[in-house]
PDB file of C-alpha atoms in Angstrom:
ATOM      1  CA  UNK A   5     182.324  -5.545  64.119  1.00 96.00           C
ATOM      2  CA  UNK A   6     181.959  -4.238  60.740  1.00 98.00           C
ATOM      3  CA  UNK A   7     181.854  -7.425  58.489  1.00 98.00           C
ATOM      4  CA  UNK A   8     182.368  -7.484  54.648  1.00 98.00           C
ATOM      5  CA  UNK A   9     179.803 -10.479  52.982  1.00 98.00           C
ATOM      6  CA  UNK A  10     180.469 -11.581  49.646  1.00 98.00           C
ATOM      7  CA  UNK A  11     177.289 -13.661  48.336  1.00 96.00           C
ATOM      8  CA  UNK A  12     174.845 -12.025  50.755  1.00 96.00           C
ATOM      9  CA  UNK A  13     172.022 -12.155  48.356  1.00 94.00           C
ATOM     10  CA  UNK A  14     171.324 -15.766  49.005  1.00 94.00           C
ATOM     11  CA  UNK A  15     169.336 -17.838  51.144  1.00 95.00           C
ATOM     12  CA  UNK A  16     172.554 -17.676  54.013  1.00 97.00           C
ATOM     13  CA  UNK A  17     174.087 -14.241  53.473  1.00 97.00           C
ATOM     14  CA  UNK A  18     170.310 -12.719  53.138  1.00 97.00           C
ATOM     15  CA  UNK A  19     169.719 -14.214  57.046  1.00 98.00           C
ATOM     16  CA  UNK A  20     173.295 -13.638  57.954  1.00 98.00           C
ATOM     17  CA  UNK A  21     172.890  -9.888  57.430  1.00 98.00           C
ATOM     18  CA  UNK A  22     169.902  -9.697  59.494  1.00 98.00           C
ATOM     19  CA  UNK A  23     171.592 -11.655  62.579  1.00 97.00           C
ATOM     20  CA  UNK A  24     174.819  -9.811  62.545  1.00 98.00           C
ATOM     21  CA  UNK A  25     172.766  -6.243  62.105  1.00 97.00           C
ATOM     22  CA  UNK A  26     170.334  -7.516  64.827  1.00 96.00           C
ATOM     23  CA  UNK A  27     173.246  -8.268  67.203  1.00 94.00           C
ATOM     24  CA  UNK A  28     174.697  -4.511  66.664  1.00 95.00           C
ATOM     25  CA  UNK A  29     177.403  -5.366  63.969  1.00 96.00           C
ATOM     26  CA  UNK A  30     177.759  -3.330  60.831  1.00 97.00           C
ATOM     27  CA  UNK A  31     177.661  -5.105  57.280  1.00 98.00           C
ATOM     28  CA  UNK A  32     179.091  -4.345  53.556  1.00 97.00           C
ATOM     29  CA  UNK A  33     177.554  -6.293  50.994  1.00 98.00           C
ATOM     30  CA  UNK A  34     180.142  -7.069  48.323  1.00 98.00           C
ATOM     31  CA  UNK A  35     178.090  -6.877  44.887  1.00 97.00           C
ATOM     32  CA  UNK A  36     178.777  -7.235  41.148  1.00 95.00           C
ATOM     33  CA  UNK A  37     176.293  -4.982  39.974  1.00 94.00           C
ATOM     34  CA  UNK A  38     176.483  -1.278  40.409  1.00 93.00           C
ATOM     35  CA  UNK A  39     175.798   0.052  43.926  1.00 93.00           C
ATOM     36  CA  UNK A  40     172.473   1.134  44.696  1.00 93.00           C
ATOM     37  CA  UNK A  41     172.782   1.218  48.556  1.00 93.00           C
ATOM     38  CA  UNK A  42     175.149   2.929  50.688  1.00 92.00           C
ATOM     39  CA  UNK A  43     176.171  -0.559  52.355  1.00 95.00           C
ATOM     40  CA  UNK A  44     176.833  -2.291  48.895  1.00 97.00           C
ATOM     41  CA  UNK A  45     180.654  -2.338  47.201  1.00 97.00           C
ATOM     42  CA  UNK A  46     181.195  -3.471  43.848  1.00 97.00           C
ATOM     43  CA  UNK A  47     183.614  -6.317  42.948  1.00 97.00           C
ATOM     44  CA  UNK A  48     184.546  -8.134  40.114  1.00 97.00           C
ATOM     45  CA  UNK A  49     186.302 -11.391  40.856  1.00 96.00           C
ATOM     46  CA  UNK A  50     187.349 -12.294  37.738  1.00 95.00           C
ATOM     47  CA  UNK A  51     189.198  -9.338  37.323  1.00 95.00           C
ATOM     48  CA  UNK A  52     190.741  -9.243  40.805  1.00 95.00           C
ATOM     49  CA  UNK A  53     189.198  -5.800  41.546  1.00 96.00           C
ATOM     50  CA  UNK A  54     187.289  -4.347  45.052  1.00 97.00           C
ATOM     51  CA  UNK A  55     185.538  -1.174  45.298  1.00 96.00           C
ATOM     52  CA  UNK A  56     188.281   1.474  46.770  1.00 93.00           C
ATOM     53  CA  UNK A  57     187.432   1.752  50.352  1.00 94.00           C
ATOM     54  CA  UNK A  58     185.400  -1.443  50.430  1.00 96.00           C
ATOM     55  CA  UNK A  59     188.044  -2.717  52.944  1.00 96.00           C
ATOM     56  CA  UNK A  60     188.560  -0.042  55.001  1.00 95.00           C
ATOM     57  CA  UNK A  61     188.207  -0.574  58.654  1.00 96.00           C
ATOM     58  CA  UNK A  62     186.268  -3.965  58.146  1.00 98.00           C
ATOM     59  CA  UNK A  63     187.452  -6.539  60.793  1.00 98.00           C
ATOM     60  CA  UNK A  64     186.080  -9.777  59.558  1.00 98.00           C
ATOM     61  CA  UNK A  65     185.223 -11.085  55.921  1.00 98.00           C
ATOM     62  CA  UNK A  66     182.654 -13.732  55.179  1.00 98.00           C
ATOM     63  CA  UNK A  67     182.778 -15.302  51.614  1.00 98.00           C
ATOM     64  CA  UNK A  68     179.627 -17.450  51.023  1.00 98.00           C
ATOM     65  CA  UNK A  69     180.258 -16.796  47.025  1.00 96.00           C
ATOM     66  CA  UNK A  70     179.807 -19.631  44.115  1.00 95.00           C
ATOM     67  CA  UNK A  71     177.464 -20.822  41.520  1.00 94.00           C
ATOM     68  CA  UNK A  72     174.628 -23.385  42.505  1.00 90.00           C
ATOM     69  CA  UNK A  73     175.501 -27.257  42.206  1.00 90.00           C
ATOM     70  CA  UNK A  74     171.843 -27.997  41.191  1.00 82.00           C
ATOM     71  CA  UNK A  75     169.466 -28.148  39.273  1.00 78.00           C
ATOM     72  CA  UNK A  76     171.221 -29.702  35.236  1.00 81.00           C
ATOM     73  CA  UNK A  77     174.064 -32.046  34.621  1.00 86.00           C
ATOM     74  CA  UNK A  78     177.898 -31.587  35.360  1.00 92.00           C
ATOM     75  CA  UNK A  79     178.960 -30.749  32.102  1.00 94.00           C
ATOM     76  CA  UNK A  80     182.910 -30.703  31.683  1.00 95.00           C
ATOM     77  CA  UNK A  81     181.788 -26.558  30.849  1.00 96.00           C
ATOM     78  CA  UNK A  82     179.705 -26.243  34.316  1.00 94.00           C
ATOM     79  CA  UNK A  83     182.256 -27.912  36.400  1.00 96.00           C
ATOM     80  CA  UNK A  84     184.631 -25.126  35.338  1.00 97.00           C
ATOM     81  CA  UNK A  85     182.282 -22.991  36.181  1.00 96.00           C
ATOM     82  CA  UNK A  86     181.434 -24.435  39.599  1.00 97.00           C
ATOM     83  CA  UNK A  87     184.834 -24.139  40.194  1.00 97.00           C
ATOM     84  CA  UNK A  88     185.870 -20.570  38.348  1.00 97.00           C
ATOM     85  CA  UNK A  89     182.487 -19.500  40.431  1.00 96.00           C
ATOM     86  CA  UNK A  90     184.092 -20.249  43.900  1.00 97.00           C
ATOM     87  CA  UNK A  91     188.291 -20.536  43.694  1.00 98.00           C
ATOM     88  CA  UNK A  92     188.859 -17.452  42.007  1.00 97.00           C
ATOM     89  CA  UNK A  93     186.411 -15.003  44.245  1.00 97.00           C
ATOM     90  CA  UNK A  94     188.292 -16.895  47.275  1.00 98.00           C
ATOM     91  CA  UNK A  95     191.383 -15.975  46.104  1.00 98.00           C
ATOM     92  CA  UNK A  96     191.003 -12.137  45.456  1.00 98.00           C
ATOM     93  CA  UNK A  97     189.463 -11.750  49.246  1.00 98.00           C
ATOM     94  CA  UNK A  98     191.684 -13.576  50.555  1.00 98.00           C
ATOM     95  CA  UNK A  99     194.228 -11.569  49.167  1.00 98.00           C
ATOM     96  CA  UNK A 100     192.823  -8.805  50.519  1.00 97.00           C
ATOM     97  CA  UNK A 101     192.180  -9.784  53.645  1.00 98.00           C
ATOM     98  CA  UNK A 102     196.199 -10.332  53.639  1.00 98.00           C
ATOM     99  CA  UNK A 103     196.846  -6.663  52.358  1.00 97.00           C
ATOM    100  CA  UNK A 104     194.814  -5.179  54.566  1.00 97.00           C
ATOM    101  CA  UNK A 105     195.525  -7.055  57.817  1.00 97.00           C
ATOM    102  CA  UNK A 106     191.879  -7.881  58.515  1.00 98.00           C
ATOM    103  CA  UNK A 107     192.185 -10.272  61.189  1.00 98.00           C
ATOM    104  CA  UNK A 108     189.486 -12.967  60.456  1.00 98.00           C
ATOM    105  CA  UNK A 109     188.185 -14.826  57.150  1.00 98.00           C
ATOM    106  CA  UNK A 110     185.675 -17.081  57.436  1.00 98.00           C
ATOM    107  CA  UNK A 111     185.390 -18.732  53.967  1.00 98.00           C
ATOM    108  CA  UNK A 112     182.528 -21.101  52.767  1.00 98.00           C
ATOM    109  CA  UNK A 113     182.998 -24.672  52.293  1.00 98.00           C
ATOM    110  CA  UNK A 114     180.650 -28.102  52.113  1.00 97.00           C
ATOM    111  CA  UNK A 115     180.478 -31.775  53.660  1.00 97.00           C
ATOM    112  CA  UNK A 116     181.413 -33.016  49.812  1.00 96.00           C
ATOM    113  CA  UNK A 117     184.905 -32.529  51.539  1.00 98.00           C
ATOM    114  CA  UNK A 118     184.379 -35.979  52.597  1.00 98.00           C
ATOM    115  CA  UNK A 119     183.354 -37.108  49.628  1.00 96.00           C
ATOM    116  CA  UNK A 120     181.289 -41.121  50.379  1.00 95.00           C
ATOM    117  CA  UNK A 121     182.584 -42.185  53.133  1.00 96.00           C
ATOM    118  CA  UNK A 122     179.478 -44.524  53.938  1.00 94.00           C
ATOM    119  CA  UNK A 123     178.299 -44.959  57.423  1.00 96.00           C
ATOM    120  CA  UNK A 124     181.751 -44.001  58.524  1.00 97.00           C
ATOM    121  CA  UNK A 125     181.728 -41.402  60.897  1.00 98.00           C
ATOM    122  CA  UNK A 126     183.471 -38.073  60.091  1.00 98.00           C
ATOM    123  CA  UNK A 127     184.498 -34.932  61.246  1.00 98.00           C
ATOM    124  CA  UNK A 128     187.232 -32.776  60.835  1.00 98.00           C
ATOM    125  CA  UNK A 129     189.909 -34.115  61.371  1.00 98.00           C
ATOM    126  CA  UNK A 130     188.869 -36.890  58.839  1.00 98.00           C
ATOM    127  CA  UNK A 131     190.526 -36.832  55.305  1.00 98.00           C
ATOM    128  CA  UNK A 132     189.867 -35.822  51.711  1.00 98.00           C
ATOM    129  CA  UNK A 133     187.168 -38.089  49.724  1.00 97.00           C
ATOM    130  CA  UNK A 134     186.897 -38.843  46.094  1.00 95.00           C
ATOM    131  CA  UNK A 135     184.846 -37.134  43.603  1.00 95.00           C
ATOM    132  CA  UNK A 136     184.065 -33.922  42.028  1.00 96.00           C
ATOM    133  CA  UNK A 137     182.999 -32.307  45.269  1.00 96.00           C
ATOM    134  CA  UNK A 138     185.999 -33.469  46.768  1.00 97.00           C
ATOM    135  CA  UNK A 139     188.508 -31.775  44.495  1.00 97.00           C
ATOM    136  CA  UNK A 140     186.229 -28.817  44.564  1.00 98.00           C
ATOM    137  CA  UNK A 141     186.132 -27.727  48.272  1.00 98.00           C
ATOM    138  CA  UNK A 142     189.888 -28.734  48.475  1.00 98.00           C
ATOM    139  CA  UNK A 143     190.304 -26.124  45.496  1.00 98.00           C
ATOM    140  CA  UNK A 144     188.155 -23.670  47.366  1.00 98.00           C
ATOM    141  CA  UNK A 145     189.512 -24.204  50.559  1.00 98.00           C
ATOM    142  CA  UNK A 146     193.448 -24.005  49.139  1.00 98.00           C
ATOM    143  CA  UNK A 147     192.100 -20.699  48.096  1.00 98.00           C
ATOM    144  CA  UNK A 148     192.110 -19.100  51.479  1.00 98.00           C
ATOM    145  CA  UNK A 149     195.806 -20.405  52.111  1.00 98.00           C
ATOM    146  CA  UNK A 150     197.040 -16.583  51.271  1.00 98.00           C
ATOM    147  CA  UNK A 151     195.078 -14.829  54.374  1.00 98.00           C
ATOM    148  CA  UNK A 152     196.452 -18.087  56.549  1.00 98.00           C
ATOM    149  CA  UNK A 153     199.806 -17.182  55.890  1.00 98.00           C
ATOM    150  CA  UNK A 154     199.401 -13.742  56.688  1.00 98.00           C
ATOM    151  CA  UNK A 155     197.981 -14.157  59.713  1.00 98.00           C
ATOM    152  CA  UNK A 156     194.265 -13.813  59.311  1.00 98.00           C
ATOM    153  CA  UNK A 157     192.531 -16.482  61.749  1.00 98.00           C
ATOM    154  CA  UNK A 158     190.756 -18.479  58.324  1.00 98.00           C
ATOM    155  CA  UNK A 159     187.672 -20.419  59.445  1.00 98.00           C
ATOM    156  CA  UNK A 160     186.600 -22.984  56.726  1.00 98.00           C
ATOM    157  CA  UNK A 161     182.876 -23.768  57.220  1.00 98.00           C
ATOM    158  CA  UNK A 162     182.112 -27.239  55.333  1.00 98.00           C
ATOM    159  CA  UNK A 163     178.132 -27.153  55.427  1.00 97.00           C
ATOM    160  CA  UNK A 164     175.467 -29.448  55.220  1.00 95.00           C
ATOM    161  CA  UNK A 165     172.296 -29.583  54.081  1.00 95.00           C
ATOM    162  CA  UNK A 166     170.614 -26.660  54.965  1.00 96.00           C
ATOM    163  CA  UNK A 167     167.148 -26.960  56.140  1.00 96.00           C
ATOM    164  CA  UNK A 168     164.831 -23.898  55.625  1.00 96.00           C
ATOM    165  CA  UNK A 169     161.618 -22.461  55.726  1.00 94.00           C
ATOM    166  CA  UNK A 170     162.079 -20.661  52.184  1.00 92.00           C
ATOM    167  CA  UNK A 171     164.621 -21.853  50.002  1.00 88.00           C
ATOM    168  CA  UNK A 172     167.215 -24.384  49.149  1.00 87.00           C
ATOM    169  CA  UNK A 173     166.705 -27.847  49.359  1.00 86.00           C
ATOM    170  CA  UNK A 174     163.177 -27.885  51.039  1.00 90.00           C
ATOM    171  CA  UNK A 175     161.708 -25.777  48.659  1.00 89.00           C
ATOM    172  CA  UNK A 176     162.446 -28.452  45.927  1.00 84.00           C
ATOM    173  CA  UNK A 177     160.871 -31.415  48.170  1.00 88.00           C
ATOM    174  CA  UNK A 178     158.274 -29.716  50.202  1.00 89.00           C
ATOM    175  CA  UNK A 179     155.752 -29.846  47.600  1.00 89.00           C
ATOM    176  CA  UNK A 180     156.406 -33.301  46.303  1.00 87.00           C
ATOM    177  CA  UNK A 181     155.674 -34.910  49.866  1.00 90.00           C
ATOM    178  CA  UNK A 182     152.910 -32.408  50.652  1.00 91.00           C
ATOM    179  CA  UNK A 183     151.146 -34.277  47.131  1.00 88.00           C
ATOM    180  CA  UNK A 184     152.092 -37.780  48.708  1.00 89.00           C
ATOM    181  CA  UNK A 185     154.891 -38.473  45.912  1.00 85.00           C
ATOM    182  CA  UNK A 186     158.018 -38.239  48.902  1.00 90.00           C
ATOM    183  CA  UNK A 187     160.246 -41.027  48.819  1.00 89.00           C
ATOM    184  CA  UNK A 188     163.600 -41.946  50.059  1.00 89.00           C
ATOM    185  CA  UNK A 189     166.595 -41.987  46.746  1.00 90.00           C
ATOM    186  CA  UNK A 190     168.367 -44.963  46.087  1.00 91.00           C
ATOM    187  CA  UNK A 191     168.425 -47.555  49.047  1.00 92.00           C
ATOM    188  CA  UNK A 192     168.078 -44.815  51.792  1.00 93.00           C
ATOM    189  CA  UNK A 193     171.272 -45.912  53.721  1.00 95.00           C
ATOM    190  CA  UNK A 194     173.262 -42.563  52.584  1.00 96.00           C
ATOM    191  CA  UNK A 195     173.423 -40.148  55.251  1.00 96.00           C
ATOM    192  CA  UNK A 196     171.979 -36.755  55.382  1.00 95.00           C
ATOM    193  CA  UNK A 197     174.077 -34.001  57.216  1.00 96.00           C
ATOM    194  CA  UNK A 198     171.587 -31.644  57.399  1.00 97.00           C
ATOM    195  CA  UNK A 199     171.441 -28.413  59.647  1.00 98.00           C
ATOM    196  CA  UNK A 200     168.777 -25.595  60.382  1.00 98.00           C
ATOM    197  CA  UNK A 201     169.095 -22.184  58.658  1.00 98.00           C
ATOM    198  CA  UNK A 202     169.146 -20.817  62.469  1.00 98.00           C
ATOM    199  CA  UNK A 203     172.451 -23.022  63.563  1.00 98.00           C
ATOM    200  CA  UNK A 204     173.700 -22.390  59.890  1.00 98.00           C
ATOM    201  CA  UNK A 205     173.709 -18.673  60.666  1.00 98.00           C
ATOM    202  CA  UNK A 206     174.435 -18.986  64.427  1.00 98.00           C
ATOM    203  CA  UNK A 207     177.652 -21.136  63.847  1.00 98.00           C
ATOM    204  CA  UNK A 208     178.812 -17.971  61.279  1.00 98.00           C
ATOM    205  CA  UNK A 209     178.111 -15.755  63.801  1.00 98.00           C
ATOM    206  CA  UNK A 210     179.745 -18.054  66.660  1.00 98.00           C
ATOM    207  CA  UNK A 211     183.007 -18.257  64.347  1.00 98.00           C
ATOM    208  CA  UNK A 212     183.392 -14.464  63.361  1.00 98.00           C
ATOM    209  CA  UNK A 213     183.016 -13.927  67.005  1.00 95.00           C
ATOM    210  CA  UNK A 214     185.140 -16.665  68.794  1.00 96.00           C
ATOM    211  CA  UNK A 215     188.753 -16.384  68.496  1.00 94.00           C
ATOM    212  CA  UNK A 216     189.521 -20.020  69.649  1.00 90.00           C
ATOM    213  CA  UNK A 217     187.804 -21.469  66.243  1.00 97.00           C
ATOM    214  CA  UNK A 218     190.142 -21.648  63.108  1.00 97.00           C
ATOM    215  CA  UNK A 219     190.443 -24.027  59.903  1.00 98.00           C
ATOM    216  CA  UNK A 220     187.923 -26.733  59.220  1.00 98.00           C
ATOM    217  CA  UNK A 221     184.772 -26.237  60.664  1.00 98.00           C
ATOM    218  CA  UNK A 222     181.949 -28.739  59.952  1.00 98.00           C
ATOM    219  CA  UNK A 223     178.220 -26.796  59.825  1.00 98.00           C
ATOM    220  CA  UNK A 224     175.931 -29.608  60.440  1.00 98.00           C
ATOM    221  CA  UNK A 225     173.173 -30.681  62.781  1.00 97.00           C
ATOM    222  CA  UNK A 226     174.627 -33.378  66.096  1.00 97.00           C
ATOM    223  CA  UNK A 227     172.061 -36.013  64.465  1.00 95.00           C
ATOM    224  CA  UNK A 228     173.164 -36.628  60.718  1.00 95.00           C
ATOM    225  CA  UNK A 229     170.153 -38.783  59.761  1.00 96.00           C
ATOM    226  CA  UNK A 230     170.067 -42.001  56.917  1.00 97.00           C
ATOM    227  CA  UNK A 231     168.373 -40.233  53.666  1.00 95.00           C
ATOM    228  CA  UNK A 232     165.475 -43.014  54.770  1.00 95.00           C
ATOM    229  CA  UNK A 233     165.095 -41.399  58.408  1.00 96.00           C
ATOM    230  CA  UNK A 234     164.959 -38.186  56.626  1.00 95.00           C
ATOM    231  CA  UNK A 235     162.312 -39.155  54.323  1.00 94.00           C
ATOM    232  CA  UNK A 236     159.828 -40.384  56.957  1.00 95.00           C
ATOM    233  CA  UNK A 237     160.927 -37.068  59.034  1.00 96.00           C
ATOM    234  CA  UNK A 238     159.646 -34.895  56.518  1.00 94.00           C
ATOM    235  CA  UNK A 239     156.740 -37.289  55.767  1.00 93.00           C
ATOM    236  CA  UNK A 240     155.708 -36.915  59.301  1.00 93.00           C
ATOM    237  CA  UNK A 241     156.328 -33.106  59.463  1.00 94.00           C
ATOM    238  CA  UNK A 242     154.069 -31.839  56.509  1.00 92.00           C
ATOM    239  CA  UNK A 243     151.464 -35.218  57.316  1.00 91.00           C
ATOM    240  CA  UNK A 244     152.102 -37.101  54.582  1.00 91.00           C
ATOM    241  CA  UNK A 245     153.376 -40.487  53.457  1.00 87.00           C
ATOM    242  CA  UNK A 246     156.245 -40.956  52.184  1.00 86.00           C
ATOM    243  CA  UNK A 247     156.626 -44.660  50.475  1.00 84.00           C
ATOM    244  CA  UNK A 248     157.836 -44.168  46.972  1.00 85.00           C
ATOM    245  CA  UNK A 249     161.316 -44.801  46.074  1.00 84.00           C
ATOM    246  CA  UNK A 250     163.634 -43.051  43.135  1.00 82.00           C
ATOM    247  CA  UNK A 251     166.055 -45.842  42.040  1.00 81.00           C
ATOM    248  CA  UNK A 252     169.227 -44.977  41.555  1.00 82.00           C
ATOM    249  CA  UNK A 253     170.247 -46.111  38.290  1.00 77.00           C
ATOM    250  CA  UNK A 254     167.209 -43.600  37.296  1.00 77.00           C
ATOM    251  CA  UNK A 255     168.506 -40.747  39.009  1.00 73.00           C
ATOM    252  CA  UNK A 256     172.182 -40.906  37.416  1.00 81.00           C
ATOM    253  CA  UNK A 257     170.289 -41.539  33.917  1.00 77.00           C
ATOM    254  CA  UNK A 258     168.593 -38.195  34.363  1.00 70.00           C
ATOM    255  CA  UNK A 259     171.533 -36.033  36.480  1.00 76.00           C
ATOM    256  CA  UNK A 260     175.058 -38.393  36.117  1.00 85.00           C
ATOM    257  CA  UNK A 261     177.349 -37.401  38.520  1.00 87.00           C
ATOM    258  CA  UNK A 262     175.187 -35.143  39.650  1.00 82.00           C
ATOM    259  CA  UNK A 263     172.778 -36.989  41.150  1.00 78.00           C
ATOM    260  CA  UNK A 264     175.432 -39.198  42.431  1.00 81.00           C
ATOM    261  CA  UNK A 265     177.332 -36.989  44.492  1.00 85.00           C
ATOM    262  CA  UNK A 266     174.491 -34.522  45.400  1.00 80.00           C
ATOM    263  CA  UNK A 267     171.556 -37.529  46.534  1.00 82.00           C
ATOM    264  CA  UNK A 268     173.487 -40.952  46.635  1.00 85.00           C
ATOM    265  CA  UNK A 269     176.678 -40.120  48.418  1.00 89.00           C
ATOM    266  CA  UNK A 270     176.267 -39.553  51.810  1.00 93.00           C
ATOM    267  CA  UNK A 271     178.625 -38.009  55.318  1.00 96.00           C
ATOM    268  CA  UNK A 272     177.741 -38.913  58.401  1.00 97.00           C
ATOM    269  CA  UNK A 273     179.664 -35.538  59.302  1.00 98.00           C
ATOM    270  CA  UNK A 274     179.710 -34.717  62.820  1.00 98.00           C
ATOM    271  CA  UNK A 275     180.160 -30.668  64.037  1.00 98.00           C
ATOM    272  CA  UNK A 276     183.050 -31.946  66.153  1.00 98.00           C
ATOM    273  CA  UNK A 277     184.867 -28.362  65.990  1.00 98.00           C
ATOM    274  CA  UNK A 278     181.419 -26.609  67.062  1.00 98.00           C
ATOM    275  CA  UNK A 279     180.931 -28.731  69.940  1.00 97.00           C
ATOM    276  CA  UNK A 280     183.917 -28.610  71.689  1.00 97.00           C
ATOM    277  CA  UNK A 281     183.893 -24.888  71.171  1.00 97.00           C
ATOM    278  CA  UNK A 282     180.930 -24.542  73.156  1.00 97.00           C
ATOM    279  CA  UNK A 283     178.393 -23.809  70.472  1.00 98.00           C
ATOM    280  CA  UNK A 284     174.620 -24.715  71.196  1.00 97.00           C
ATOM    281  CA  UNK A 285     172.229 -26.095  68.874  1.00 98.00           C
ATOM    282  CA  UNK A 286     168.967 -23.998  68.149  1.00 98.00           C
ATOM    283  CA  UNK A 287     168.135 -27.179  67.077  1.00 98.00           C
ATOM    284  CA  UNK A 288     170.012 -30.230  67.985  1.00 97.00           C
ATOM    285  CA  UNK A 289     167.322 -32.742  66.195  1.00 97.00           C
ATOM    286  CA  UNK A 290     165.727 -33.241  62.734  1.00 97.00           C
ATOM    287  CA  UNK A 291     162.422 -33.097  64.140  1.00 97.00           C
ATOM    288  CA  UNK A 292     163.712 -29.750  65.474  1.00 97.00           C
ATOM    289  CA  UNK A 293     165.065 -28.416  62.072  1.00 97.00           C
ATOM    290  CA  UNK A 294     162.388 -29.542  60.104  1.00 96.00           C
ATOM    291  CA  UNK A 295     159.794 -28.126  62.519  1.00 95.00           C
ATOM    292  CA  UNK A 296     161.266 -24.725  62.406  1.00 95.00           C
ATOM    293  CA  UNK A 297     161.675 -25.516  58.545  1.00 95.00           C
ATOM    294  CA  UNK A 298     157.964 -26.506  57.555  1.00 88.00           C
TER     295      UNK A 298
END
């Protein structure tokens, strides 16, 4: 396939590109910069404009686009742009995957979807939680609703927590437990959907290539884990302990909602769409993820 990525500079699209060029597909990296590659294509969201010719003959689009949710506080000004940073990007592709017929769109997404729903189990058929996050990835996943009704088969992917060996949220807690200062945040109880950077990129790759998946699509590991299982996971991967605790009433003084929604809420979000596609773990266990991770 050839396969347009917008937000292929991060830690996903960065391994995406290598699996889909390593498995014989062709990619065009959708950048807001000038071009200085022949596989890059300019595009400026805010203005609703795409390279001429980006599109052409492309047969699947993957938007993994939108500002970072951490580190700072949820200002009323960085919510907007949280949102401005992932609805409106959303919106132009998929209105070009609707002019130009291109068949599949599979659109980025999270577990905030689900918002708290405590030791509830949920997958995707589940409903809509409360909270910033919530209203966010219903936003961003509205904004695929143009390519939908034109036809384009629109997989939502709500991800977890992605575990890897360089970047995101390991490469904020690696070095705390490796100096003996890990600790589980708030009472623990909150689950952690996490997933491996592998399975992250092999469920994209699973979902641009089989035609049987479409709409919500949850991207985490089979074993969501208590943020207390977690901690003692990763203690016991880098050989470590891990017995401190962050209280929560300190974590909202220093981040607000922030630290509420991001570290004390919790989805016990199961990849029920994955499975029953047929999809295969890399690595079905924490110990497995974190492992591969560390």
């Amino acid at each position: 396939m050839r396969v347009l990525i917008a937000g292929a500079s991060g830690l996903i699209g960065t391994s995406l590109t290598k699996r889909l060029r390593g498995s014989g597909h062709e990619v065009v990296r959708l950048v807001r910069r000038e071009e200085r590659s022949g596989d890059e294509r300019r595009w400026d969201p805010p203005a609703g404009e795409i390279a001429d010719g980006a599109l052409d003959g492309v047969d699947a689009v993957v938007n993994l686009a939108g500002a970072p949710l951490l580190p700072g506080r949820w200002s009323a000004a960085r919510k907007q742009v949280l949102l401005d940073s992932r609805v409106e990007p959303t919106e132009v592709l998929a209105e070009a995957v609707a002019e130009h017929r291109i068949p599949v769109l599979v659109n980025a997404s999270a577990v905030g979807y689900y918002g708290d729903p405590g030791p509830s189990v949920v997958d995707e058929s589940s409903p809509v939680g409360r909270g910033f996050l919530a209203g966010l990835c219903t936003a961003w996943e509205g904004a695929t609703e143009t390519a939908a009704t034109a036809g384009a088969r629109v997989v939502r992917i709500r991800t977890g927590l992605v575990l890897a060996r360089k970047g995101g949220l390991l490469d904020v807690l690696r070095p705390l437990f490796r100096l003996g200062l890990g600790g589980k945040l708030g009472d623990g109880k909150q689950y952690m959907p996490w997933i491996s950077l592998d399975d992250e990129v092999g469920a994209i790759v699973f979902a641009l290539e089989n035609e049987s998946l479409s709409g919500a699509v949850n991207l985490s590991g089979p074993q969501p884990a208590t943020n207390a299982a977690f901690t003692k996971a990763l203690g016991h991967a880098v050989h470590r302990p891990a017995f401190w605790q962050v209280p929560g009433f300190a974590m909202k003084i220093a981040l607000g909602q922030a630290a509420e929604e991001m570290a004390l809420f919790g989805q016990r979000a199961m990849p029920k769409a994955l499975e029953e596609a047929g999809y295969e773990f890399r690595h079905p266990t924490l110990e497995d993820a974190l492992a591969a991770a560390t």
